[in-house]
């Protein structure tokens, strides 16, 4: 079939993680004791208590996985006295707790991002500060930088506001619970969410009308227990859930609002941009006709990576002219810079970061975020291979993502071989299959394969037999 959802568990011998050495300066991330509350690093400017809107009465819904401990964002709807409807994205106001160029600012700037590995999470902020001070906790007075928008019938932003706020009526839920609510429309405890989902669909359609590419290529989620003995692999080939769509579209609203505001007021900020795919028009048209998994894989191969830039440039995949990541300040330093800059402008203060500062921060974050993603991918690949090694003779259904004929020549002969990119349907592992003259496969075909050799970071496969395309 074209879609599947499964969970795989396997045991593997305990492993010892390695750590990277670090210079022994006050700015070194290794100088922070994660077991300590690190409260001495907090510096709260008195101005942070001024001019905040009190939204203690408004229900705010945080939607995360059950294991999330860094809760950055929540969503709500406000109906105002004039009858207008506003969506509000409330973002944890991490910058309330320290000042630009302080010790804590230097620490998180060096870390740049939270690093998520299957065996461990390395937080950008000291753990207790992130989870107990900054996060949006249920039924607790917390501080936010909030992005509000009034949307048009087509999903466009008609009006927007940005303001520091206080929230308290926070309800924690997760993607599965929200999905059930959106399917049944029966839960009174999260009743505003169906309306937010309706608005998210309008936003999605609006972005698609502007050229957005809704990319959701399936990939496995790998986690490992504390002892490193049990590996869990969650994989779902189905398209993005309703709950995921709701959250992602509302976060994009907040990012577009921030970008419009910063661009309008000439605020140097880490804008997010992406170039169009490196494709001829005919090739692009053909790729759009492919089935979803094949289409998204083909586009992934040709898409330019998104990056942070100090100027507002179009984000091609999102289909919007300007965008700023603002919704994860506990996990990304570029979001921290955006918050500091916007809040200073809202208060009529001097911007803490110059154009040159932002350029340097963009360059640093681009490199270190790329490094973090690479480490995450490689770690996930390693643990996935370890899980599969426990069943070395298992056969797997796989979909052929791409076929590349190759002609291998030697002094005495030449041989036509085929390299095929494949993805296993029950765990999402990707790999290559090499075929000789006697065998052939087609793009999109479902085939049966068996691992032949397990390397440290890759697996060789052989074709068992052919199934129908």
Tab-separated table of C-alpha atoms in Angstrom, residues 107-344:
chain	number	residue	atom	x	y	z
A	107	UNK	CA	26.198	30.874	26.402
A	108	UNK	CA	23.116	30.363	24.234
A	109	UNK	CA	24.705	32.208	21.293
A	110	UNK	CA	27.558	29.690	21.376
A	111	UNK	CA	25.125	26.792	21.484
A	112	UNK	CA	22.845	28.307	18.785
A	113	UNK	CA	20.262	25.522	18.968
A	114	UNK	CA	19.000	22.652	21.060
A	115	UNK	CA	20.498	19.431	19.719
A	116	UNK	CA	18.034	16.555	19.519
A	117	UNK	CA	19.685	13.144	19.351
A	118	UNK	CA	17.879	9.814	19.786
A	119	UNK	CA	19.905	9.054	22.908
A	120	UNK	CA	20.000	12.553	24.409
A	121	UNK	CA	18.732	16.119	24.185
A	122	UNK	CA	21.368	18.834	24.594
A	123	UNK	CA	19.396	22.005	25.415
A	124	UNK	CA	20.388	25.464	24.269
A	125	UNK	CA	19.457	26.999	27.628
A	126	UNK	CA	20.380	25.468	30.971
A	127	UNK	CA	17.680	22.866	31.491
A	128	UNK	CA	15.901	24.223	34.574
A	129	UNK	CA	15.797	27.753	33.195
A	130	UNK	CA	14.202	26.482	29.989
A	131	UNK	CA	11.663	24.143	31.556
A	132	UNK	CA	10.763	25.906	34.804
A	133	UNK	CA	11.196	29.619	34.066
A	134	UNK	CA	10.630	30.144	30.344
A	135	UNK	CA	8.238	27.405	29.255
A	136	UNK	CA	4.486	27.961	28.965
A	137	UNK	CA	3.326	25.811	31.877
A	138	UNK	CA	-0.313	24.809	32.498
A	139	UNK	CA	-2.351	27.057	34.801
A	140	UNK	CA	0.729	29.125	35.607
A	141	UNK	CA	1.428	32.827	35.137
A	142	UNK	CA	3.897	33.000	32.267
A	143	UNK	CA	5.273	35.717	30.020
A	144	UNK	CA	4.959	35.821	26.248
A	145	UNK	CA	5.709	37.828	23.162
A	146	UNK	CA	2.429	37.437	21.294
A	147	UNK	CA	1.679	37.754	17.586
A	148	UNK	CA	-1.949	38.471	16.692
A	149	UNK	CA	-3.495	38.523	13.230
A	150	UNK	CA	-6.900	39.104	11.681
A	151	UNK	CA	-7.226	36.911	8.625
A	152	UNK	CA	-9.222	37.523	5.461
A	153	UNK	CA	-11.621	35.064	3.846
A	154	UNK	CA	-8.795	33.725	1.688
A	155	UNK	CA	-6.370	33.364	4.594
A	156	UNK	CA	-4.370	36.534	3.971
A	157	UNK	CA	-3.215	38.708	6.878
A	158	UNK	CA	-5.400	41.827	7.018
A	159	UNK	CA	-4.173	43.315	10.282
A	160	UNK	CA	-1.613	42.307	12.870
A	161	UNK	CA	-0.284	43.249	16.274
A	162	UNK	CA	2.797	42.284	18.299
A	163	UNK	CA	2.859	42.800	22.056
A	164	UNK	CA	4.367	41.424	25.279
A	165	UNK	CA	1.708	39.677	27.349
A	166	UNK	CA	0.935	37.645	30.434
A	167	UNK	CA	-1.037	34.411	30.161
A	168	UNK	CA	-2.256	32.035	32.841
A	169	UNK	CA	-5.214	29.982	31.562
A	170	UNK	CA	-2.868	27.651	29.677
A	171	UNK	CA	-4.078	24.184	28.723
A	172	UNK	CA	-1.512	21.577	27.768
A	173	UNK	CA	-2.553	19.040	25.162
A	174	UNK	CA	-0.849	16.865	22.577
A	175	UNK	CA	-1.182	16.105	18.878
A	176	UNK	CA	-3.152	12.897	19.393
A	177	UNK	CA	-5.735	14.572	21.648
A	178	UNK	CA	-6.131	17.479	19.240
A	179	UNK	CA	-6.485	15.077	16.324
A	180	UNK	CA	-9.318	13.307	18.143
A	181	UNK	CA	-10.977	16.651	18.845
A	182	UNK	CA	-10.746	17.731	15.221
A	183	UNK	CA	-12.118	14.391	14.038
A	184	UNK	CA	-15.076	14.398	16.427
A	185	UNK	CA	-15.690	18.099	17.169
A	186	UNK	CA	-17.081	16.837	20.476
A	187	UNK	CA	-14.605	17.965	23.128
A	188	UNK	CA	-15.713	21.095	24.953
A	189	UNK	CA	-12.357	21.454	26.710
A	190	UNK	CA	-10.569	22.334	23.482
A	191	UNK	CA	-13.509	23.682	21.501
A	192	UNK	CA	-11.703	26.658	19.873
A	193	UNK	CA	-9.335	24.293	18.098
A	194	UNK	CA	-11.706	23.265	15.286
A	195	UNK	CA	-12.030	26.928	14.319
A	196	UNK	CA	-8.256	27.349	14.411
A	197	UNK	CA	-7.999	24.316	12.141
A	198	UNK	CA	-10.457	25.871	9.679
A	199	UNK	CA	-8.325	29.006	9.607
A	200	UNK	CA	-5.151	26.948	9.186
A	201	UNK	CA	-6.643	25.298	6.090
A	202	UNK	CA	-7.395	28.742	4.655
A	203	UNK	CA	-3.832	29.808	5.341
A	204	UNK	CA	-2.449	26.675	3.727
A	205	UNK	CA	-4.604	27.194	0.624
A	206	UNK	CA	-3.565	30.852	0.490
A	207	UNK	CA	0.130	29.959	0.614
A	208	UNK	CA	-0.328	27.299	-2.069
A	209	UNK	CA	-1.997	29.895	-4.281
A	210	UNK	CA	1.181	31.965	-3.879
A	211	UNK	CA	3.398	29.092	-4.955
A	212	UNK	CA	4.084	27.308	-1.660
A	213	UNK	CA	5.388	23.747	-1.838
A	214	UNK	CA	3.808	21.729	0.947
A	215	UNK	CA	6.657	19.307	1.598
A	216	UNK	CA	6.047	16.573	4.136
A	217	UNK	CA	8.364	13.754	3.136
A	218	UNK	CA	7.946	10.977	5.724
A	219	UNK	CA	10.877	10.218	7.981
A	220	UNK	CA	11.338	7.999	11.022
A	221	UNK	CA	11.476	9.305	14.564
A	222	UNK	CA	14.115	7.425	16.527
A	223	UNK	CA	14.407	7.388	20.305
A	224	UNK	CA	16.590	5.424	22.696
A	225	UNK	CA	16.058	4.690	26.372
A	226	UNK	CA	18.408	6.008	29.052
A	227	UNK	CA	20.453	2.796	29.081
A	228	UNK	CA	20.806	2.780	25.284
A	229	UNK	CA	19.354	-0.731	25.191
A	230	UNK	CA	15.931	-0.225	23.582
A	231	UNK	CA	15.474	1.574	20.279
A	232	UNK	CA	12.020	2.822	19.295
A	233	UNK	CA	11.268	3.800	15.706
A	234	UNK	CA	8.013	5.548	14.872
A	235	UNK	CA	7.208	5.947	11.214
A	236	UNK	CA	4.087	7.097	9.411
A	237	UNK	CA	3.834	7.326	5.640
A	238	UNK	CA	0.543	9.188	5.812
A	239	UNK	CA	0.315	12.909	5.139
A	240	UNK	CA	0.627	15.494	7.879
A	241	UNK	CA	-2.116	15.266	10.522
A	242	UNK	CA	-4.773	17.899	11.098
A	243	UNK	CA	-3.131	18.804	14.400
A	244	UNK	CA	0.248	19.250	12.711
A	245	UNK	CA	-1.350	21.433	10.045
A	246	UNK	CA	-3.016	23.615	12.682
A	247	UNK	CA	0.208	24.181	14.593
A	248	UNK	CA	2.499	24.684	11.615
A	249	UNK	CA	0.186	27.150	9.855
A	250	UNK	CA	-0.301	29.230	13.000
A	251	UNK	CA	3.461	29.332	13.550
A	252	UNK	CA	3.927	30.510	9.967
A	253	UNK	CA	1.390	33.293	10.633
A	254	UNK	CA	3.522	34.468	13.572
A	255	UNK	CA	6.679	34.351	11.448
A	256	UNK	CA	5.108	36.319	8.630
A	257	UNK	CA	3.753	38.938	11.058
A	258	UNK	CA	7.225	39.372	12.571
A	259	UNK	CA	8.805	39.681	9.126
A	260	UNK	CA	6.293	42.274	7.909
A	261	UNK	CA	6.827	44.322	11.065
A	262	UNK	CA	10.621	44.146	10.893
A	263	UNK	CA	10.696	44.938	7.174
A	264	UNK	CA	8.288	47.853	7.542
A	265	UNK	CA	10.438	49.418	10.282
A	266	UNK	CA	13.853	48.517	8.812
A	267	UNK	CA	14.780	46.349	11.771
A	268	UNK	CA	17.827	44.131	11.127
A	269	UNK	CA	16.702	40.636	12.023
A	270	UNK	CA	17.481	37.042	10.966
A	271	UNK	CA	15.027	36.667	8.084
A	272	UNK	CA	14.561	33.154	6.747
A	273	UNK	CA	14.860	32.756	2.976
A	274	UNK	CA	14.951	29.983	0.398
A	275	UNK	CA	15.761	29.984	-3.307
A	276	UNK	CA	13.597	28.167	-5.900
A	277	UNK	CA	14.518	24.553	-6.741
A	278	UNK	CA	17.267	24.082	-9.314
A	279	UNK	CA	14.992	22.647	-11.991
A	280	UNK	CA	14.004	23.369	-15.559
A	281	UNK	CA	10.343	24.282	-15.956
A	282	UNK	CA	9.526	21.062	-17.822
A	283	UNK	CA	11.172	18.928	-15.140
A	284	UNK	CA	9.361	20.839	-12.405
A	285	UNK	CA	6.025	20.333	-14.168
A	286	UNK	CA	6.690	16.598	-14.493
A	287	UNK	CA	7.687	16.211	-10.841
A	288	UNK	CA	4.410	17.800	-9.754
A	289	UNK	CA	2.533	14.960	-11.493
A	290	UNK	CA	4.256	12.242	-9.432
A	291	UNK	CA	2.604	10.490	-6.462
A	292	UNK	CA	3.146	12.376	-3.161
A	293	UNK	CA	6.130	10.449	-1.762
A	294	UNK	CA	7.965	10.419	-5.107
A	295	UNK	CA	7.164	14.083	-5.761
A	296	UNK	CA	8.461	15.225	-2.408
A	297	UNK	CA	11.600	13.105	-2.642
A	298	UNK	CA	12.358	14.504	-6.100
A	299	UNK	CA	11.836	18.063	-4.870
A	300	UNK	CA	14.030	17.431	-1.817
A	301	UNK	CA	16.887	16.450	-4.104
A	302	UNK	CA	16.684	19.777	-5.945
A	303	UNK	CA	15.655	22.239	-3.240
A	304	UNK	CA	18.129	24.834	-2.051
A	305	UNK	CA	18.529	24.826	1.739
A	306	UNK	CA	16.776	27.584	3.667
A	307	UNK	CA	19.078	29.995	5.481
A	308	UNK	CA	19.111	33.039	7.751
A	309	UNK	CA	19.819	36.389	6.083
A	310	UNK	CA	19.741	39.938	7.420
A	311	UNK	CA	17.556	41.127	4.524
A	312	UNK	CA	13.906	40.176	3.810
A	313	UNK	CA	13.958	37.730	0.895
A	314	UNK	CA	11.318	35.337	-0.371
A	315	UNK	CA	10.949	31.911	1.217
A	316	UNK	CA	10.124	29.803	-1.809
A	317	UNK	CA	8.770	26.650	-0.163
A	318	UNK	CA	6.520	28.637	2.168
A	319	UNK	CA	5.161	30.803	-0.631
A	320	UNK	CA	5.594	34.047	1.300
A	321	UNK	CA	7.710	37.084	0.481
A	322	UNK	CA	9.275	37.459	3.909
A	323	UNK	CA	9.498	35.270	6.973
A	324	UNK	CA	11.217	35.246	10.369
A	325	UNK	CA	11.469	32.302	12.733
A	326	UNK	CA	10.125	33.576	16.061
A	327	UNK	CA	8.294	30.642	17.610
A	328	UNK	CA	11.142	28.664	19.221
A	329	UNK	CA	13.206	31.065	21.343
A	330	UNK	CA	13.941	28.384	23.936
A	331	UNK	CA	15.482	26.188	21.228
A	332	UNK	CA	16.988	28.565	18.603
A	333	UNK	CA	19.201	31.597	19.046
A	334	UNK	CA	18.035	33.296	15.832
A	335	UNK	CA	14.562	33.500	17.407
A	336	UNK	CA	16.111	35.097	20.496
A	337	UNK	CA	17.673	37.820	18.351
A	338	UNK	CA	14.340	38.442	16.619
A	339	UNK	CA	12.607	38.845	20.000
A	340	UNK	CA	15.242	41.221	21.371
A	341	UNK	CA	15.088	43.411	18.252
A	342	UNK	CA	11.280	43.518	18.019
A	343	UNK	CA	10.780	44.212	21.724
A	344	UNK	CA	13.330	47.037	21.688
